[in-house]
Short mmCIF file of C-alpha atoms in Angstrom, two decimals:
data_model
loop_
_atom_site.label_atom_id
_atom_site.label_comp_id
_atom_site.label_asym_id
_atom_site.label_seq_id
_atom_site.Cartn_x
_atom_site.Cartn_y
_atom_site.Cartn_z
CA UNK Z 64 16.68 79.47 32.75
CA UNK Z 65 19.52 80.96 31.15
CA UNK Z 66 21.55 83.73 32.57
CA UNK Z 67 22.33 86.97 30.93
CA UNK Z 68 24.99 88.12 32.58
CA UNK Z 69 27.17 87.64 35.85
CA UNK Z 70 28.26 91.07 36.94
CA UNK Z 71 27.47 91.21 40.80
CA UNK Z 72 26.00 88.71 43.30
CA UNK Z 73 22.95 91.15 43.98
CA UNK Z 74 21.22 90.32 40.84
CA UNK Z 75 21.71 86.50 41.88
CA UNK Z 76 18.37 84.49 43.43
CA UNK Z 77 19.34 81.34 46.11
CA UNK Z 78 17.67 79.23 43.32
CA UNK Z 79 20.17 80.41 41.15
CA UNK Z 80 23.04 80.40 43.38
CA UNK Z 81 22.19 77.15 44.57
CA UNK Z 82 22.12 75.76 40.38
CA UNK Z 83 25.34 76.68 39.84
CA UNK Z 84 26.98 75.65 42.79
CA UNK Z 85 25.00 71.78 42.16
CA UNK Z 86 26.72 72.01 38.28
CA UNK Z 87 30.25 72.87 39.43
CA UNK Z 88 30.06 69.89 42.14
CA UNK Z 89 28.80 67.83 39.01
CA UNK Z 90 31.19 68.85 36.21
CA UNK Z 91 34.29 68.64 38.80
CA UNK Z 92 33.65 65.24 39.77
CA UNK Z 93 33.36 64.51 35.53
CA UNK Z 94 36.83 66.39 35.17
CA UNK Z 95 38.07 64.30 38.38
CA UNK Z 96 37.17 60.97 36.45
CA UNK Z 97 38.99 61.91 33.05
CA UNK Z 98 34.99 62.17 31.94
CA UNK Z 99 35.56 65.87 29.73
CA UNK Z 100 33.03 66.67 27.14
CA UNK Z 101 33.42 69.22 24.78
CA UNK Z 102 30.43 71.02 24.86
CA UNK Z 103 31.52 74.22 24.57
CA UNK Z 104 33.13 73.53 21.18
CA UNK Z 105 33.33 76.14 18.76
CA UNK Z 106 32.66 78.95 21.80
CA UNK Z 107 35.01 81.38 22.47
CA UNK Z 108 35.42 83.19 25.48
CA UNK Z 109 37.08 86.91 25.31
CA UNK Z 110 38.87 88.11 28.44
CA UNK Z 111 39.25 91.68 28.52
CA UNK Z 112 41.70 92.59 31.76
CA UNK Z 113 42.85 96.09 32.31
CA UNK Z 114 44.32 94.53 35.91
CA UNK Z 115 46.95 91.94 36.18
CA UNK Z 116 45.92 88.51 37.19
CA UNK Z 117 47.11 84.67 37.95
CA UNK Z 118 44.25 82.96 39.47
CA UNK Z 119 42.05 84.74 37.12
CA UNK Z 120 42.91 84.56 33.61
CA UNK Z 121 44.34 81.15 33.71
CA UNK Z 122 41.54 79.66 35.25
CA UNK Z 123 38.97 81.31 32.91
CA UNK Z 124 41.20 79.99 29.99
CA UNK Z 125 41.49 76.73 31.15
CA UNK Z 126 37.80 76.59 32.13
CA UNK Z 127 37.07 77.39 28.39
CA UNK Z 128 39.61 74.85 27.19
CA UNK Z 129 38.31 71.61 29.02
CA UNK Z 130 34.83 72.12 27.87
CA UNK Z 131 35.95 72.79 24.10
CA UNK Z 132 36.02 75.89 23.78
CA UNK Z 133 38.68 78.47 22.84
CA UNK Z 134 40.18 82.16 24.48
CA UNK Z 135 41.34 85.58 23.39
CA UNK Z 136 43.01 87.43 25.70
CA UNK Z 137 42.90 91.15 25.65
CA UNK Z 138 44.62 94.04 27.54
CA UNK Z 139 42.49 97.06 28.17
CA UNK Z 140 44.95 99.17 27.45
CA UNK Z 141 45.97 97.34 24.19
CA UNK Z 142 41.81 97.54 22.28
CA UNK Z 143 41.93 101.78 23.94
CA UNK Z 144 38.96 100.68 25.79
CA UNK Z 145 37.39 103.69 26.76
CA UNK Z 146 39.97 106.06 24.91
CA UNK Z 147 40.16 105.40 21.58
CA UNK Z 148 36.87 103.72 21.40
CA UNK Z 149 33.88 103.87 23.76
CA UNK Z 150 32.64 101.35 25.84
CA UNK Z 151 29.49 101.03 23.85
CA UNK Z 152 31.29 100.60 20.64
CA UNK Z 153 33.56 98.54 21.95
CA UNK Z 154 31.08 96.00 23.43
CA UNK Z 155 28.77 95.95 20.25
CA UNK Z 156 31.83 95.38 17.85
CA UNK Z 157 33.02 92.98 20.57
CA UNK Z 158 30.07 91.04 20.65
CA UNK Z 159 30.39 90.09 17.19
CA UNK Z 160 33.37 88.28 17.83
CA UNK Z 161 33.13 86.03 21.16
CA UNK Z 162 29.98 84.53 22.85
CA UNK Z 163 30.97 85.69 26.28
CA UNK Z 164 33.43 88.53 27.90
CA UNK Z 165 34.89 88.09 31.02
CA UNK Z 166 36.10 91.24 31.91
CA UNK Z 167 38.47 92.47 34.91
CA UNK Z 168 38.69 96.12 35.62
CA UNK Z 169 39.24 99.31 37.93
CA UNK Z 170 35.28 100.55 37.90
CA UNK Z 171 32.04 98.23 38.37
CA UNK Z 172 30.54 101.14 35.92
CA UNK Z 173 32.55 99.93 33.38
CA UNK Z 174 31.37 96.26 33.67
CA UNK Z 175 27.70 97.59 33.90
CA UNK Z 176 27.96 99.90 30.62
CA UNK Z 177 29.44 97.02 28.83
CA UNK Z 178 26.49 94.66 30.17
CA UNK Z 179 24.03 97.50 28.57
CA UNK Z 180 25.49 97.25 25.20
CA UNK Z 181 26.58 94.32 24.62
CA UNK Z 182 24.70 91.40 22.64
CA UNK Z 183 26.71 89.06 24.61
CA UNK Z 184 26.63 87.82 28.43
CA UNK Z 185 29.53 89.50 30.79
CA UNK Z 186 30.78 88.22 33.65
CA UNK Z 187 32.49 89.98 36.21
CA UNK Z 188 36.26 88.83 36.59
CA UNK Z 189 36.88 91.22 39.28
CA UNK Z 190 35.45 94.96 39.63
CA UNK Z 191 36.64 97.67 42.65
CA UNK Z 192 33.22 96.61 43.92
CA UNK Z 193 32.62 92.88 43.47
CA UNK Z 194 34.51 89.82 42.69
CA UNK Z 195 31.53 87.17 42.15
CA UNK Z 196 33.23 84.34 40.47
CA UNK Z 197 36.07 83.99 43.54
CA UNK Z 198 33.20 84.14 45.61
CA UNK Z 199 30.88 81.16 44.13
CA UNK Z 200 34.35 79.50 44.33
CA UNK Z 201 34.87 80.02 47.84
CA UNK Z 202 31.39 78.62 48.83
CA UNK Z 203 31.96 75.50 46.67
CA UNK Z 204 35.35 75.24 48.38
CA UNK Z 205 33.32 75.74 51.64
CA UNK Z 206 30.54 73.04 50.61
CA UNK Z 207 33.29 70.21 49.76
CA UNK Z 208 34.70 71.19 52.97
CA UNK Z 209 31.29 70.75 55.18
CA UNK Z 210 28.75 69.22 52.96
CA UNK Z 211 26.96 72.57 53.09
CA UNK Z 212 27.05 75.95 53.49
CA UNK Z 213 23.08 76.74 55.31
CA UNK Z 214 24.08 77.09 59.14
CA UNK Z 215 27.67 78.12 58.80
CA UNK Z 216 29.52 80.88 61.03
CA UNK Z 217 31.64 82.45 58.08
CA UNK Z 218 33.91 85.40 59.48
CA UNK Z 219 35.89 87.58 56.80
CA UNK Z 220 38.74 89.43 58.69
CA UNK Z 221 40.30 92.38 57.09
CA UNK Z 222 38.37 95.37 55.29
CA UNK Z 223 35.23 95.46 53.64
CA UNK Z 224 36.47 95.03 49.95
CA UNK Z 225 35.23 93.91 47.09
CA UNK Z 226 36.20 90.49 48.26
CA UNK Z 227 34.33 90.87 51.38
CA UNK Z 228 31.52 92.40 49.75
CA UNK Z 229 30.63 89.47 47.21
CA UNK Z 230 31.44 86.70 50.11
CA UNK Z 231 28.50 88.54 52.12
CA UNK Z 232 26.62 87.92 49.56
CA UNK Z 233 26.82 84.33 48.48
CA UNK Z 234 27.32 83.31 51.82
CA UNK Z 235 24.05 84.55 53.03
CA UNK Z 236 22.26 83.20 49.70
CA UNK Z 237 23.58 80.13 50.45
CA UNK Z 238 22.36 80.59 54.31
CA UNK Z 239 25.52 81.32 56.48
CA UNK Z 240 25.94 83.36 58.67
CA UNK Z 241 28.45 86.49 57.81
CA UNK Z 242 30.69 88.48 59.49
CA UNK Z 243 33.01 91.11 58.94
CA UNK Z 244 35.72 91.59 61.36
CA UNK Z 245 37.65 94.98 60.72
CA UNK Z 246 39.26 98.05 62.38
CA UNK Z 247 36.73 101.08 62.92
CA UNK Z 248 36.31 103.09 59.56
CA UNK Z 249 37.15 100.09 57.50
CA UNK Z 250 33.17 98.58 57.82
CA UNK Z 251 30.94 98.29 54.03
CA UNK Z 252 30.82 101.40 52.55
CA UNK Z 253 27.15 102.87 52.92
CA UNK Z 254 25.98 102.17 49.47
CA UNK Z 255 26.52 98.55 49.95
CA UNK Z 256 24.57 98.35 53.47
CA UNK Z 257 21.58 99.47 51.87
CA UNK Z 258 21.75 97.16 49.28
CA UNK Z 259 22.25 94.31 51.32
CA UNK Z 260 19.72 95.19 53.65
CA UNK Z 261 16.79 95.99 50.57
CA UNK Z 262 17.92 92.76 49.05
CA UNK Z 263 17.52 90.45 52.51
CA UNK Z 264 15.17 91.94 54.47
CA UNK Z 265 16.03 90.51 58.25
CA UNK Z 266 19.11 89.63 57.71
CA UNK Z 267 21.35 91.41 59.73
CA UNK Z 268 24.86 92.74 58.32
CA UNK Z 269 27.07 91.99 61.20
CA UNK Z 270 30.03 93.80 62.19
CA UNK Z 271 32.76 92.92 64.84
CA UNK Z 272 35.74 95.49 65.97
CA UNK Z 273 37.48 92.37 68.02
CA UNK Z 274 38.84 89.65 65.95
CA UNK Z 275 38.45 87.23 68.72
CA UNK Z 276 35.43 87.75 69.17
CA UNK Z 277 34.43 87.96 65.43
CA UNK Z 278 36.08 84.25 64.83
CA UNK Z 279 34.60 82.97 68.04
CA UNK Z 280 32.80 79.32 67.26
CA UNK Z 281 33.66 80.62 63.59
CA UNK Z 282 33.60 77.53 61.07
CA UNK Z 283 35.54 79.57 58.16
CA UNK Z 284 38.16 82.17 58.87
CA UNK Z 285 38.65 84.24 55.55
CA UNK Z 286 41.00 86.70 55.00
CA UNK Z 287 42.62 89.32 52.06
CA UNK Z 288 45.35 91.94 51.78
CA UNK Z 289 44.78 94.59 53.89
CA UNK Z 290 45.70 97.19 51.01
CA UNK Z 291 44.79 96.30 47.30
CA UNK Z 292 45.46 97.38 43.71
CA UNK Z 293 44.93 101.02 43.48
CA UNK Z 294 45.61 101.15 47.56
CA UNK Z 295 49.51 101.43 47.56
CA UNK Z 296 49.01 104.96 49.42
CA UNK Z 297 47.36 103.88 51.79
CA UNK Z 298 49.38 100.82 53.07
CA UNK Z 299 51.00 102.39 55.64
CA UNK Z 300 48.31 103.32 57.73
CA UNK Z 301 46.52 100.14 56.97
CA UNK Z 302 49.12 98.12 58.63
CA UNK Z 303 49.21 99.86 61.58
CA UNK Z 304 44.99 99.45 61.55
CA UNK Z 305 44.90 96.00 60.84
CA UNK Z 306 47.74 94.75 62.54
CA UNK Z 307 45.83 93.58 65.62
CA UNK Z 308 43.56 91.54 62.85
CA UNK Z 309 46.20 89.31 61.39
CA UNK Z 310 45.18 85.66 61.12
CA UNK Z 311 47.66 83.74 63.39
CA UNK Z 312 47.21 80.61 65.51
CA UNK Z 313 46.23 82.34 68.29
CA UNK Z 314 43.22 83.67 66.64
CA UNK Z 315 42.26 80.16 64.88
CA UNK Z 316 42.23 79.26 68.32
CA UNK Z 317 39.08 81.16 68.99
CA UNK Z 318 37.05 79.55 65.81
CA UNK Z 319 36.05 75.78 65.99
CA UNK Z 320 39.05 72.90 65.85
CA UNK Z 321 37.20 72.31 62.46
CA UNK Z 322 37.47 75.55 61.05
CA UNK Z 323 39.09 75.98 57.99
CA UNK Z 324 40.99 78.79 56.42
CA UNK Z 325 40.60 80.46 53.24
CA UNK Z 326 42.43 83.06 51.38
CA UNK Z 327 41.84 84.70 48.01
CA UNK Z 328 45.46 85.28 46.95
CA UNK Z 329 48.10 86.52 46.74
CA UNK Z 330 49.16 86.82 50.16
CA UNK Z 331 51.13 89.00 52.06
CA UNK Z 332 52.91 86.38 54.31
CA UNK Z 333 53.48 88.25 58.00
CA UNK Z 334 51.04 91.07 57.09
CA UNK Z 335 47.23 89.77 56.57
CA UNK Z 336 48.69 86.11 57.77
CA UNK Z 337 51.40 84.39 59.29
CA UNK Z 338 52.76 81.23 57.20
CA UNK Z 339 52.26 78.61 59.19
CA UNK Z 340 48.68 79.10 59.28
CA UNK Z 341 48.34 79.71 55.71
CA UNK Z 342 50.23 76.78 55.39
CA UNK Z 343 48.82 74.50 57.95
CA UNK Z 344 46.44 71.88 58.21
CA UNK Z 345 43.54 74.16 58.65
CA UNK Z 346 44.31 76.04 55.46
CA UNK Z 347 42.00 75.28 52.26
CA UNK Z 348 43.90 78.11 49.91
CA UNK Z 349 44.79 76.06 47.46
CA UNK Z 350 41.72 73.92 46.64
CA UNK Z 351 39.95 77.21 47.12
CA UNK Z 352 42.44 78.62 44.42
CA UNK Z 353 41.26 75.25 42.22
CA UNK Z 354 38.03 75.58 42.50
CA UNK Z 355 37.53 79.06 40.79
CA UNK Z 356 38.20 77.00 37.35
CA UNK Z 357 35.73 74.03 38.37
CA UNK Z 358 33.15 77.26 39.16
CA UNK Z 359 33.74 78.97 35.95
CA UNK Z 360 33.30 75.98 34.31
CA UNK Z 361 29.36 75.83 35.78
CA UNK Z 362 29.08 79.60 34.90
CA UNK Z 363 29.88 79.27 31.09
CA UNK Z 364 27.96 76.83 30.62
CA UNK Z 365 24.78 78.09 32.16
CA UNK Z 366 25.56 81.43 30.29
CA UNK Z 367 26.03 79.99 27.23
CA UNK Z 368 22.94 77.77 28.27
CA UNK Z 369 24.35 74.33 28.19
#
């Protein structure tokens, strides 16, 4: 069944989640083996970003580009999005040009208005609510690592961002076990407790205040900025909140000797993380980083419903 658009995790069934994590495993192991098959040719993928990005737009470009396919990069600021033009305009004239929009941005309302008016599929590069795609790239980073995902202890240390939020999510679709480690006041916002607990009824949301306790037994330590885009103001008080939570060997020491650790990017290096950890045998952060193009790959194609 084809899907019409990829804008948060929520709207995502286990069946589903499950699908596209089998076709990235499949068309990673064909891009492995030299075996790349244009069958996106002739599609073109717009990428509308009103937020700076690595990770992001080069793997969505690349994505495109080993399955046929072709780009057009677009800055929000550059098309007025919003300003000059609506956002209902903009995604109908829009739509006539590309066959999906990938779209990273300040507001999730923005990604869901342009979902209602647009002829098109969008997918959700990043939103100040969700980030979907890095999270369907993290549990495929965390299958390769484990053969699974159904049984894991999965702790996310740091705040309960957008990040957070869509880990949570595919996680428990997948069948982990979640947890968010954070500082008092820094939990899921209200909105998204609800949600979560309306959209897997039993499941408990669990929260930890002690770090070591959090990544006790853990099998994946994950961890973010403590302050992100938008967030500059309130980096001062965040590091003196979160500095008992930084990631250092002393904590991996709690989780299992197999644990792994994995990191969105970028990284603060002696804030959110020490170095050697990030850059130590337990660390996954760059095949993690890898595997949001090998993801996106699975995505398009079941969007575009190939």
């Amino acid at each position: 069944m084809k899907l019409c658009h990829f804008t948060d995790l929520f709207d995502l069934s286990s069946h589903d989640a499950r699908n596209l994590l089998a076709r990235a495993v499949a068309l990673k192991a064909e891009d492995r083996a030299g075996h790349r098959t244009a069958i996106l040719q002739g599609r073109t993928l717009g990428l509308l970003f009103e937020k700076p990005s690595l990770r992001t737009r080069v793997s969505f470009e690349a994505a495109i580009a080993r399955l046929g396919g072709s780009a057009i990069f677009l800055r929000g600021k550059d098309v007025g999005l919003g300003v000059r033009e609506s956002t209902a305009d903009f995604a109908r004239v829009i739509s006539q040009y590309v066959d999906v929009l990938a779209v990273r941005t300040f507001s999730q309302r923005t990604i869901d208005e342009l979902a209602r008016h647009a002829s098109v599929p969008i997918v959700n590069a990043l939103s100040d609510t969700a980030h979907p795609c890095q999270a369907m790239a993290d549990v495929l980073t965390i299958h390769e690592e484990f053969g699974r995902v159904e049984g894991l202890k999965v702790v996310f240390v740091g705040d309960g961002n957008n990040v957070a939020r869509s880990l949570a999510l595919a996680t428990t679709l997948l069948g982990a076990k979640f947890v968010l480690a954070s500082p008092r006041g820094y939990e899921f916002p209200g909105d998204f407790q609800l949600g979560f607990a309306e959209r897997f009824l039993g499941v408990p949301l669990v929260f930890e205040h002690d770090p070591a306790r959090a990544v006790d037994a853990a099998d994946v330590v994950y961890t973010d900025v403590w302050a992100s885009m938008g967030q500059e103001h309130e980096a001062e008080d965040r590091r003196r909140s979160f500095a008992p939570f930084q990631v250092d060997a002393a904590l991996m020491k709690h989780a299992k000797p197999s644990a792994i650790l994995l990191h969105c990017l970028p990284a603060r290096r002696g804030e959110e993380v020490v170095s050697d950890v990030l850059d130590g045998p337990q660390s996954r952060v760059i095949p993690q980083a890898a595997n949001r193009l090998h993801f996106q790959k699975a995505l398009l194609c079941r969007l575009l419903g190939v």
